[in-house]
Coordinates of C-alpha atoms and ligand atoms in Angstrom, one line a residue:
X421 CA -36.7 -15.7 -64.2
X422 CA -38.4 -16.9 -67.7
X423 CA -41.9 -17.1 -67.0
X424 CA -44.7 -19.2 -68.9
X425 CA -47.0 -17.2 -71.5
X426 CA -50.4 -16.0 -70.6
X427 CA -53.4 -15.2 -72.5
X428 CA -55.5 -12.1 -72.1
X429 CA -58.6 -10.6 -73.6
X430 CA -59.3 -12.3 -76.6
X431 CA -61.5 -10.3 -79.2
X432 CA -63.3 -11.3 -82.4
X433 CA -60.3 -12.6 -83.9
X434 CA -57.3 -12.4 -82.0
X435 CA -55.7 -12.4 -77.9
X436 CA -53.2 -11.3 -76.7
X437 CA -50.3 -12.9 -75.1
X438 CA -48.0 -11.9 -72.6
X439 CA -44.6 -13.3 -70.7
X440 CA -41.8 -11.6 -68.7
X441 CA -38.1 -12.4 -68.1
X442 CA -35.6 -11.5 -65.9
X443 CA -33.3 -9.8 -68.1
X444 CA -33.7 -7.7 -71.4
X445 CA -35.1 -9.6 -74.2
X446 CA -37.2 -9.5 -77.5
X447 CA -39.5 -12.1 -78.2
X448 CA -42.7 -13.4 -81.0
X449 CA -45.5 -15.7 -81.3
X450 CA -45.3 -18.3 -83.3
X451 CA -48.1 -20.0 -85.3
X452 CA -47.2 -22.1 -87.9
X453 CA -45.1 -20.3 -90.6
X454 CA -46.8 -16.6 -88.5
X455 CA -45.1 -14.8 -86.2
X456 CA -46.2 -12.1 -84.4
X457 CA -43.5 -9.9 -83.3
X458 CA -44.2 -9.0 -79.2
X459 CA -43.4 -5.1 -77.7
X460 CA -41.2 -5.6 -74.9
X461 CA -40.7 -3.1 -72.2
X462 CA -39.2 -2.8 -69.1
X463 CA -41.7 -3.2 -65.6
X464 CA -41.6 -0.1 -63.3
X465 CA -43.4 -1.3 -60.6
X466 CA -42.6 -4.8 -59.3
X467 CA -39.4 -4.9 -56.5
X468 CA -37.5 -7.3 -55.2
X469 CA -37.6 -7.4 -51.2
X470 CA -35.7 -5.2 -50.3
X471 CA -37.5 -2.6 -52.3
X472 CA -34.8 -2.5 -54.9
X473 CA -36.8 -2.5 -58.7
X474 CA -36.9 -5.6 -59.9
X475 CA -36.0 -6.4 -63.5
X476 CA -38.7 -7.7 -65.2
X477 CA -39.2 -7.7 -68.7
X478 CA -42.7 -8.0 -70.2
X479 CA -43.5 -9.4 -74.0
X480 CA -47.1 -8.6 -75.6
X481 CA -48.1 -9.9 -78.8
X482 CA -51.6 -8.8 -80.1
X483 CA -52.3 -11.7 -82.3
X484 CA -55.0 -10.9 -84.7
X485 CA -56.1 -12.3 -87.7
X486 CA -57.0 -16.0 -86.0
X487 CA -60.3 -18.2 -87.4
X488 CA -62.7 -20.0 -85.4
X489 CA -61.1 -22.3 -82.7
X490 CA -58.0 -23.6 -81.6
X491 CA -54.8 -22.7 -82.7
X492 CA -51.2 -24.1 -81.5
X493 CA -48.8 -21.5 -80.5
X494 CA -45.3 -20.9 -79.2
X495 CA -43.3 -18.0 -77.5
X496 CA -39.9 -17.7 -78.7
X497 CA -37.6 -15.4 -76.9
X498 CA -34.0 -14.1 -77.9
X499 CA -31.8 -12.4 -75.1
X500 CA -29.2 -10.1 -75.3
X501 CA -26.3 -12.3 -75.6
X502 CA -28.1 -13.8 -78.5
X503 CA -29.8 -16.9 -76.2
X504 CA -32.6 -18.4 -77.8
X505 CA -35.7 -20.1 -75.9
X506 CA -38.8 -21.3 -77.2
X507 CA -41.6 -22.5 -74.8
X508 CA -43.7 -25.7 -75.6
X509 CA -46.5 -25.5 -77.9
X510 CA -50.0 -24.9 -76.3
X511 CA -53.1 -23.3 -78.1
X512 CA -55.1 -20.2 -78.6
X513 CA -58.2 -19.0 -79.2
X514 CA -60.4 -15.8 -80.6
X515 CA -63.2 -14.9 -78.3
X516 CA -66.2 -17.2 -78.2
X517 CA -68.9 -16.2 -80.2
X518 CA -72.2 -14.5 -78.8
X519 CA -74.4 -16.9 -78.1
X520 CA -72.2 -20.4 -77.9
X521 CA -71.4 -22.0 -74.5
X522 CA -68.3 -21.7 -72.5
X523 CA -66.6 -23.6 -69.8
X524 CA -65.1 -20.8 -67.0
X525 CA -63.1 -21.6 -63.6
X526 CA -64.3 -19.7 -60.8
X527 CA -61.4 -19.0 -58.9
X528 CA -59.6 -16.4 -56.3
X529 CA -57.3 -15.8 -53.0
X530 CA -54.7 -18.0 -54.9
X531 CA -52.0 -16.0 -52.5
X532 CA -49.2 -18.5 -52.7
X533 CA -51.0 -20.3 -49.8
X534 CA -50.5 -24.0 -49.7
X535 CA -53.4 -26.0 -51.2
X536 CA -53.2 -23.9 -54.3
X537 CA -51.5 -26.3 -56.8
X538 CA -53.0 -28.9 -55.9
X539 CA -56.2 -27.2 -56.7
X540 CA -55.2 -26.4 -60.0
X541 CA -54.3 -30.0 -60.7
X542 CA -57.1 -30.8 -60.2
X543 CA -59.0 -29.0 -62.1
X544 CA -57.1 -29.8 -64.6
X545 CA -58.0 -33.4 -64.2
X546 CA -61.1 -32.7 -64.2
X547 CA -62.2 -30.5 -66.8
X548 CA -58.7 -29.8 -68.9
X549 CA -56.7 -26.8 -69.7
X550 CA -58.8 -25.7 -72.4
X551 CA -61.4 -23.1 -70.9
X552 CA -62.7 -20.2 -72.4
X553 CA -61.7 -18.3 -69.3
X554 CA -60.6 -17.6 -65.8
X555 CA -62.6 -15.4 -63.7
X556 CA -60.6 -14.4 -60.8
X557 CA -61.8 -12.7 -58.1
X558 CA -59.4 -10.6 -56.7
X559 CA -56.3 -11.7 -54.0
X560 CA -53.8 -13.5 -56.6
X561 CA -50.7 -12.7 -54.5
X562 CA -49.3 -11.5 -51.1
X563 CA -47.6 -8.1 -51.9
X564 CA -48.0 -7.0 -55.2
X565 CA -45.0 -5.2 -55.3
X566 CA -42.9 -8.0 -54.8
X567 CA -41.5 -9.5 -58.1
X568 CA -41.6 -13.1 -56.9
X569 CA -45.2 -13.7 -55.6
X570 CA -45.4 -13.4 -59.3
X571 CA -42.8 -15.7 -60.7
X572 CA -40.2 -17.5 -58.5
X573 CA -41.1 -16.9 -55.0
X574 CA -39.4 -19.3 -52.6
X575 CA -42.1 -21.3 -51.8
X576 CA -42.2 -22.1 -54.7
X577 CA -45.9 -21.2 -55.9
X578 CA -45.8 -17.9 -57.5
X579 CA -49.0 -16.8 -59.0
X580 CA -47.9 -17.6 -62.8
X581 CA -46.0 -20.4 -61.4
X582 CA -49.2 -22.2 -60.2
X583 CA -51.0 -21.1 -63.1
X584 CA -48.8 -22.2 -65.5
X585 CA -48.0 -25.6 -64.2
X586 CA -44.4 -24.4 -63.0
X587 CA -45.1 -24.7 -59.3
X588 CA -43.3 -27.5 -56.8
X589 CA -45.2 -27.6 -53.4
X590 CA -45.8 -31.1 -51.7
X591 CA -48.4 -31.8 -49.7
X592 CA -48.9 -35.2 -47.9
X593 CA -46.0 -37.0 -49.9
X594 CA -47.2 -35.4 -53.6
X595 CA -45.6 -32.8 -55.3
X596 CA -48.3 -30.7 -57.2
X597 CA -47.2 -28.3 -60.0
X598 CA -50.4 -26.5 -60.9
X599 CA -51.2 -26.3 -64.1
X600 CA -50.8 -24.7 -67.7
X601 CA -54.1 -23.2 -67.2
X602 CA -52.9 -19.8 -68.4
X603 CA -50.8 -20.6 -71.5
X604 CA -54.9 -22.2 -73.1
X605 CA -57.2 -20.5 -71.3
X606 CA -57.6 -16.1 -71.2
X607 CA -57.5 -14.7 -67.5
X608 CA -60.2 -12.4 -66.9
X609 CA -59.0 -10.6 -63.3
X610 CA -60.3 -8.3 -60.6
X611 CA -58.7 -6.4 -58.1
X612 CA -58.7 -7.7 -54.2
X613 CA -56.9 -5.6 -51.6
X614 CA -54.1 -7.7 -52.2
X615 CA -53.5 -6.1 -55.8
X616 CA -53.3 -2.7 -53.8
X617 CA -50.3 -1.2 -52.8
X618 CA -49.9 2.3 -50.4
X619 CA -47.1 4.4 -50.9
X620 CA -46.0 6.1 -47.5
X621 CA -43.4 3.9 -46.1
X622 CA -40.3 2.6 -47.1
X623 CA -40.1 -0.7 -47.5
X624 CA -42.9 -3.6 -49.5
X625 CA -44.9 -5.1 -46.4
X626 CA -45.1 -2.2 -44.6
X627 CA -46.3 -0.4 -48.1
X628 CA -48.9 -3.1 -48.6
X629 CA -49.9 -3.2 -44.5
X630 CA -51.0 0.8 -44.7
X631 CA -52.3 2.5 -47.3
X632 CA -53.9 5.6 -46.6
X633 CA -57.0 7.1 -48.7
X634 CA -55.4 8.7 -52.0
X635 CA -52.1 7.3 -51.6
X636 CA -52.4 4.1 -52.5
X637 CA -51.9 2.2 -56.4
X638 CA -52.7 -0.9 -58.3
X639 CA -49.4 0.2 -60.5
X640 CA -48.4 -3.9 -60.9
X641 CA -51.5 -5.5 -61.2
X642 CA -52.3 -2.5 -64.2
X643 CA -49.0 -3.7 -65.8
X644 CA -49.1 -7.4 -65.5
X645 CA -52.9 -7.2 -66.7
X646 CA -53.6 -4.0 -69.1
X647 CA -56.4 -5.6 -70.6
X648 CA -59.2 -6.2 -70.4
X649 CA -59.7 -2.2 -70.3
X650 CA -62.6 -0.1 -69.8
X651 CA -63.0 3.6 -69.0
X652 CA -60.9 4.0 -66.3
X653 CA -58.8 1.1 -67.9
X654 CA -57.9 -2.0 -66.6
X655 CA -59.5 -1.1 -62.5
X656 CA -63.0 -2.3 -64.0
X657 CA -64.4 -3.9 -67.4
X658 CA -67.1 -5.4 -69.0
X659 CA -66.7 -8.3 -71.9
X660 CA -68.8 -11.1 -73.8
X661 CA -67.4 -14.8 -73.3
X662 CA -70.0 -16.6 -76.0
X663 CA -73.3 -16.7 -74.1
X664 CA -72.0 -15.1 -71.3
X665 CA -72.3 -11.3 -70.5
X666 CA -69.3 -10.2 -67.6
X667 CA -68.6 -7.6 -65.5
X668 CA -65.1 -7.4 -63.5
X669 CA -65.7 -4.5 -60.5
X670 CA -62.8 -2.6 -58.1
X671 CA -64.7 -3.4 -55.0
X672 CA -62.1 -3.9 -52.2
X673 CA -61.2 -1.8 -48.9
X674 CA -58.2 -1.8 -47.2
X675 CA -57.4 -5.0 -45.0
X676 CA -57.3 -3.8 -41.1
X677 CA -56.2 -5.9 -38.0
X678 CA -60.3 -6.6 -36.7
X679 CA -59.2 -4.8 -33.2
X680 CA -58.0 -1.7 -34.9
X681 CA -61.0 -1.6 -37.3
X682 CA -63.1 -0.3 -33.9
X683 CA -60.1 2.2 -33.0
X684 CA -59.0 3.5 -35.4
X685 CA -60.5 5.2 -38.2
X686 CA -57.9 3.8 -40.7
X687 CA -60.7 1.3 -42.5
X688 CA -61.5 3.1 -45.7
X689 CA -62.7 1.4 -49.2
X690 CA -60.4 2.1 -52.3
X691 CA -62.5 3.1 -55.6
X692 CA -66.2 4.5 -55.0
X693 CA -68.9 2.1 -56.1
X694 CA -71.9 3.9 -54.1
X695 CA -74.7 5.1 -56.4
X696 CA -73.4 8.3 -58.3
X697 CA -70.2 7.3 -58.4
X698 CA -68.0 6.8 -62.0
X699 CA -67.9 2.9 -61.0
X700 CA -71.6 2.7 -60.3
X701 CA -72.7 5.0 -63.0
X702 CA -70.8 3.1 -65.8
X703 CA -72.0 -0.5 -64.1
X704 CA -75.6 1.0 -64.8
X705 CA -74.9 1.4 -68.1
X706 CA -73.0 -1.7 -69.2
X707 CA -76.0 -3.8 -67.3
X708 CA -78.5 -2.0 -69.7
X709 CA -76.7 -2.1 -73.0
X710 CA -78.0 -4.8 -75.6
X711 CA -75.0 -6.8 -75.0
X712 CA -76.2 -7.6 -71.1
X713 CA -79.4 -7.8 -72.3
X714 CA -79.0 -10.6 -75.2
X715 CA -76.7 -12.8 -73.2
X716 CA -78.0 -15.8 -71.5
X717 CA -75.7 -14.9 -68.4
X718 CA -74.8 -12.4 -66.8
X719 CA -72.2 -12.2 -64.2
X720 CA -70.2 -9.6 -62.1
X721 CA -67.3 -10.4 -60.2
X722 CA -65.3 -8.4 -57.2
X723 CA -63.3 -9.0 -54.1
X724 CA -65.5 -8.0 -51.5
X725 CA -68.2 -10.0 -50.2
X726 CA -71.0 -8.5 -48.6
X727 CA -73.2 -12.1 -48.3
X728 CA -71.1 -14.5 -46.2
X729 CA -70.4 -16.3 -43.2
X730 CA -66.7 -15.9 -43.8
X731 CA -64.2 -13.7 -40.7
X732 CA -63.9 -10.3 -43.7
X733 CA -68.0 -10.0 -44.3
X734 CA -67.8 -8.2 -41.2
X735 CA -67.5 -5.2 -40.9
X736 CA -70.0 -3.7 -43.0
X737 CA -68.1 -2.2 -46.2
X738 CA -68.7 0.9 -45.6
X739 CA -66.7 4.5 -44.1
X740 CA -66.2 4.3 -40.2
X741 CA -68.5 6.3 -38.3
X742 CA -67.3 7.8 -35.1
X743 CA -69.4 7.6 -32.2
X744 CA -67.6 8.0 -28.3
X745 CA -63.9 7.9 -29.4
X746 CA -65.0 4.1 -31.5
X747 CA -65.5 3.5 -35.0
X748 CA -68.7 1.8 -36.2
X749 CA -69.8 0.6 -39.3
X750 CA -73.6 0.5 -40.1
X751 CA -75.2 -2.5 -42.0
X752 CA -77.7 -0.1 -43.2
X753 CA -74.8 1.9 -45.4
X754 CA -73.3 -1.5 -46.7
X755 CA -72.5 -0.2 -50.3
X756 CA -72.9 -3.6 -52.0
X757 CA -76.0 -4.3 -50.3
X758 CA -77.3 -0.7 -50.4
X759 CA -76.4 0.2 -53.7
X760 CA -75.6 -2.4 -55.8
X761 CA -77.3 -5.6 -54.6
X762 CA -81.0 -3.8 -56.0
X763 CA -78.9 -2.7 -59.0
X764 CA -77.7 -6.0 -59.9
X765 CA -81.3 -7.5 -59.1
X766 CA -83.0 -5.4 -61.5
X767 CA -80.4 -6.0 -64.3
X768 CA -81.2 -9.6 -64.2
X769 CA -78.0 -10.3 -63.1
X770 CA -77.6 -14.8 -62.7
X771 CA -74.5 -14.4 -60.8
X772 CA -72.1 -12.7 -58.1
X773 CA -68.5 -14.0 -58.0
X774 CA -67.1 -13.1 -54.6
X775 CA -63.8 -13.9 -52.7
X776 CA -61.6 -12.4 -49.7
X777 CA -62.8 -14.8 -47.4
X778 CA -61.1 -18.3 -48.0
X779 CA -64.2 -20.2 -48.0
X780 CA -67.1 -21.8 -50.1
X781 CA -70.5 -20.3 -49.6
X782 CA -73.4 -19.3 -51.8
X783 CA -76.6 -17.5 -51.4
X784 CA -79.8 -16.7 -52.9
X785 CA -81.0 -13.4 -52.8
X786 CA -85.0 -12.6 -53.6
X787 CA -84.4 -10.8 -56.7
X788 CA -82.9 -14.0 -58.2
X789 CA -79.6 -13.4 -58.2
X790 CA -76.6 -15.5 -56.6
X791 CA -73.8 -14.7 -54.6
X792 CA -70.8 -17.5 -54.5
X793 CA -67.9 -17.5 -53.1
X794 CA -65.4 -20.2 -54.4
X795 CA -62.2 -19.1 -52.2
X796 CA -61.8 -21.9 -50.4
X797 CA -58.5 -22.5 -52.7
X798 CA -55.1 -22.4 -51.1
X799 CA -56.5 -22.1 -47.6
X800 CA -59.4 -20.7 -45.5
X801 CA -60.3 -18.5 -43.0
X802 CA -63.1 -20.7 -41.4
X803 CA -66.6 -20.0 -41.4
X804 CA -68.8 -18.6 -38.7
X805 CA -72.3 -19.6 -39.4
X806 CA -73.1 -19.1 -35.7
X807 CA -72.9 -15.4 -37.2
X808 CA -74.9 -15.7 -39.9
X809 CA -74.7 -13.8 -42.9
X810 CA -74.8 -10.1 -42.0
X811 CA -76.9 -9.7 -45.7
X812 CA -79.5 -10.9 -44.0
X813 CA -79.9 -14.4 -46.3
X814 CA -79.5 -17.9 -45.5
X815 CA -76.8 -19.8 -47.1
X816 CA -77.9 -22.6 -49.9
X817 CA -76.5 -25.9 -48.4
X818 CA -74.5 -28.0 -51.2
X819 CA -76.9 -30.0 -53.7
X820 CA -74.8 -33.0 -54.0
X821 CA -72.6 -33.8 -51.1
X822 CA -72.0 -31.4 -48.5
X823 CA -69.5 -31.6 -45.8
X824 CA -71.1 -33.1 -42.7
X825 CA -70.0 -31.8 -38.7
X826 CA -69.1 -34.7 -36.6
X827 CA -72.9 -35.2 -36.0
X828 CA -73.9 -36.1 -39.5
X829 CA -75.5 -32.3 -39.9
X830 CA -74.9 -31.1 -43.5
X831 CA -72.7 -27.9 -43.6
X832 CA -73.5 -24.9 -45.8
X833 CA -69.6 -24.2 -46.1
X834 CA -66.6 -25.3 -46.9
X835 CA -63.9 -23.8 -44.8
X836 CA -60.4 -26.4 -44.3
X837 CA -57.3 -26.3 -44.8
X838 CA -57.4 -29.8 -45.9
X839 CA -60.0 -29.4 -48.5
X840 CA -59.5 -27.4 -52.0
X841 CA -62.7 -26.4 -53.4
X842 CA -62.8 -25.4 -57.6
X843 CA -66.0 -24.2 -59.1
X844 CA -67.2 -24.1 -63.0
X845 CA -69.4 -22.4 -65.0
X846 CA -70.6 -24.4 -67.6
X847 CA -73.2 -22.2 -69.6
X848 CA -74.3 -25.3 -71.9
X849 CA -75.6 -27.0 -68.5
X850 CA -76.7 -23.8 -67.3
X851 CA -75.1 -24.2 -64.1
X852 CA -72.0 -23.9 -61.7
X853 CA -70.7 -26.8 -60.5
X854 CA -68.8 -27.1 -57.6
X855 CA -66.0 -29.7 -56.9
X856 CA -63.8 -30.5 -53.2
X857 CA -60.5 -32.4 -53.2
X858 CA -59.0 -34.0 -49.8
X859 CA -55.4 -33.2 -50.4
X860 CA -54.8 -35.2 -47.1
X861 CA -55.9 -37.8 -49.5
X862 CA -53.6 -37.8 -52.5
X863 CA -55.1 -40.7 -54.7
X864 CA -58.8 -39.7 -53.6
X865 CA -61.1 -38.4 -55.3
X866 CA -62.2 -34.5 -57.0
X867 CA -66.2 -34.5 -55.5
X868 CA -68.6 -32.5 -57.4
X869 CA -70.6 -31.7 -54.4
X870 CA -72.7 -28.4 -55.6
X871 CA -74.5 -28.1 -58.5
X872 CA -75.9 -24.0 -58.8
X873 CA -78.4 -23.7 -61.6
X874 CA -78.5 -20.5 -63.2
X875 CA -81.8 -20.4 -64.9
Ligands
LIG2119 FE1 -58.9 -10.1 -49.8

């Protein structure tokens, strides 16, 4: 295994850069006539499947001193016997400025599923490599644990391997690779339940299957994304991307079979985000300081979505509350609704970014602010608008070209496993747009069929 670079957290005038191998190795950056020696260390916490530590090596370089703009950049990377490997040349970037526009993918729930690379090709088509960003919103693998839903799983679309163009999946007669989104363009991650790991059992699916309330970790995700950090490091985060003011959050429960959620008391949310909390007092803060304030944007993204007609909006995210040997789960104590919709409201904040769900949605709420969910990547778990949104709001149908039922009736969703859905925020237009690809159609088109304004 010799994975692909990856950029992460860019600051005034550096990034840093990242890759792994399967074996020991040292390895640089090299820009121009620079190079910028990486610190490798040995990975504690990814397995193979058997539960057996996996050896993974990881190289970060903190490359400072960049100017303005683009700069070309390889990895190079010596091995113990004295092998040599240098990657292709792709380029850099210091943070964007305050105050200038960026281009950011909207993305999540990548999980190896099937669509995936083609997604990624297609956004790549469509608006290039060269991003300021990637907001991801939680769910980027199966079992977190498990070295190769990172790098070389067998199906051939690892995380990196999709996001680094290194992917082989074929869907009707076309082989999609993904694409070098990662190697130009800094990921900005949160945690879904799927970057959560608990520790009672033995081997790596039953692990991820039950964790139990303080015994649970996000060990891998912390060492395959240490940055961007805040106070309790890299669980939650705040950063500046030019004109836009963003807010990662660890807002994800643990994933139970829908039967067992009503039997059993085992639903329980990981970190705290109710009003009082460390989370939710932080959050507070960040959304006040002058750097929310003198954005044009701001935006907070986590896993669990609260507004939605996708199958995981339900149950309410909240504890279970007992009542005649079943477990219940009150609306009214939603903790994104209760105590951070009003918060979020009040902060002026433009934009939720949700996943979990496998769909496209968005909503409106009457504070202003707007909840999307853009998960509709690899796969989806349908939509159930019969439902409605638990949230109490009614979904904003697409702008441009919605999906139609068989009647002709516009749909407010996109839920297929046929369609890939890609959204971008594009500060300069002041809007997210929204694009669908029929992969059952290879040569068809990428539809912009949403347009979100954010003004
Ligand atoms: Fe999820």
């Amino acid at each position: 295994m010799h994975s692909e670079p990856y950029l992460l957290d860019p600051s005034a005038d550096g990034v840093h850069v990242l890759w792994h191998t399967g074996a020991p190795a040292s390895g640089a950056v090299l820009l121009g006539n620079r190079r910028v020696e990486a610190t490798s260390s040995a990975l504690v916490a990814l397995h193979d499947e058997d539960g057996v530590r996996a050896t993974v090596y990881r190289h970060w370089a903190d490359v400072r001193g960049l100017g303005a703009g683009r700069t070309p950049y390889r990895v190079v990377t010596v091995l113990s016997d004295g092998a040599v490997d240098e990657s292709d040349t792709y380029t850099l970037a210091p943070a964007v400025p305050g105050g200038h526009p960026v281009r950011l993918l909207l993305t999540s729930d990548h999980q190896l599923w099937r669509m995936t690379p083609a997604n990624l090709a297609k956004v790549a088509e469509t608006v290039g490599v060269e991003l300021d960003g990637v907001l991801f919103a939680g769910d980027m693998v199966g079992v977190p644990a498990r070295a190769g839903d990172w790098f070389d799983h067998p199906n051939g679309r690892g995380f990196f391997a999709a996001l680094t163009g290194r992917a082989d999946t074929v869907i009707a007669g076309r082989h999609y690779r993904g694409a070098p989104l990662l190697q130009h363009a800094p990921l900005f991650p949160a945690i879904g339940n799927h970057e959560v790991m608990g520790r009672r059992h033995h081997t790596l699916q039953e692990r991820f299957d039950d964790p139990a309330p303080g015994d649970w970790d996000t060990a891998a995700y912390e060492e395959l994304f240490p940055v961007p950090r805040g106070p309790a490091g890299p669980r939650w985060w705040s950063r500046t991307i030019g004109d836009v003011f963003v807010v990662s959050l660890f807002v994800t429960r643990a994933w139970r079979d829908p039967v067992a959620t009503y039997l059993e008391p085992g639903q329980f949310l990981f970190e705290r985000v109710d009003a009082g909390s460390p989370q939710h007092t932080w959050l507070t803060a960040e959304l006040g300081s002058a750097a929310a304030r003198a954005a044009r944007f701001r935006v907070v993204v986590f896993h669990h979505a609260s507004h939605g007609l996708g199958a995981h909006v339900v149950p309410a995210y909240t504890d279970p509350v007992e009542a005649g040997g079943r477990y219940a789960y009150p609306v009214e104590n939603d903790v994104v609704l209760r105590d951070l919709a009003p918060l979020l409201g009040a902060a002026g904040v433009d934009l939720v970014l949700n996943g979990h769900n496998h769909l496209w949605n968005r909503f409106r709420d009457a504070a202003g602010v707007n909840w999307l969910e853009s998960s509709n990547v690899g796969n989806s778990y349908g939509a159930f608008p019969e439902r409605g949104d638990p949230g109490g709001l009614a979904p904003v149908l697409p702008t441009v070209a919605p999906l139609t039922d068989p009647a002709g009736t516009p749909l407010p969703y996109v839920a297929d496993d046929d369609v890939t859905v890609f959204s971008v925020l594009d500060s300069a237009a002041g809007a997210v747009h929204s694009y669908r690809f029929d992969t059952r159609d290879p040569d068809g088109p990428v539809v912009l069929f949403d347009e979100l304004p954010l003004d």
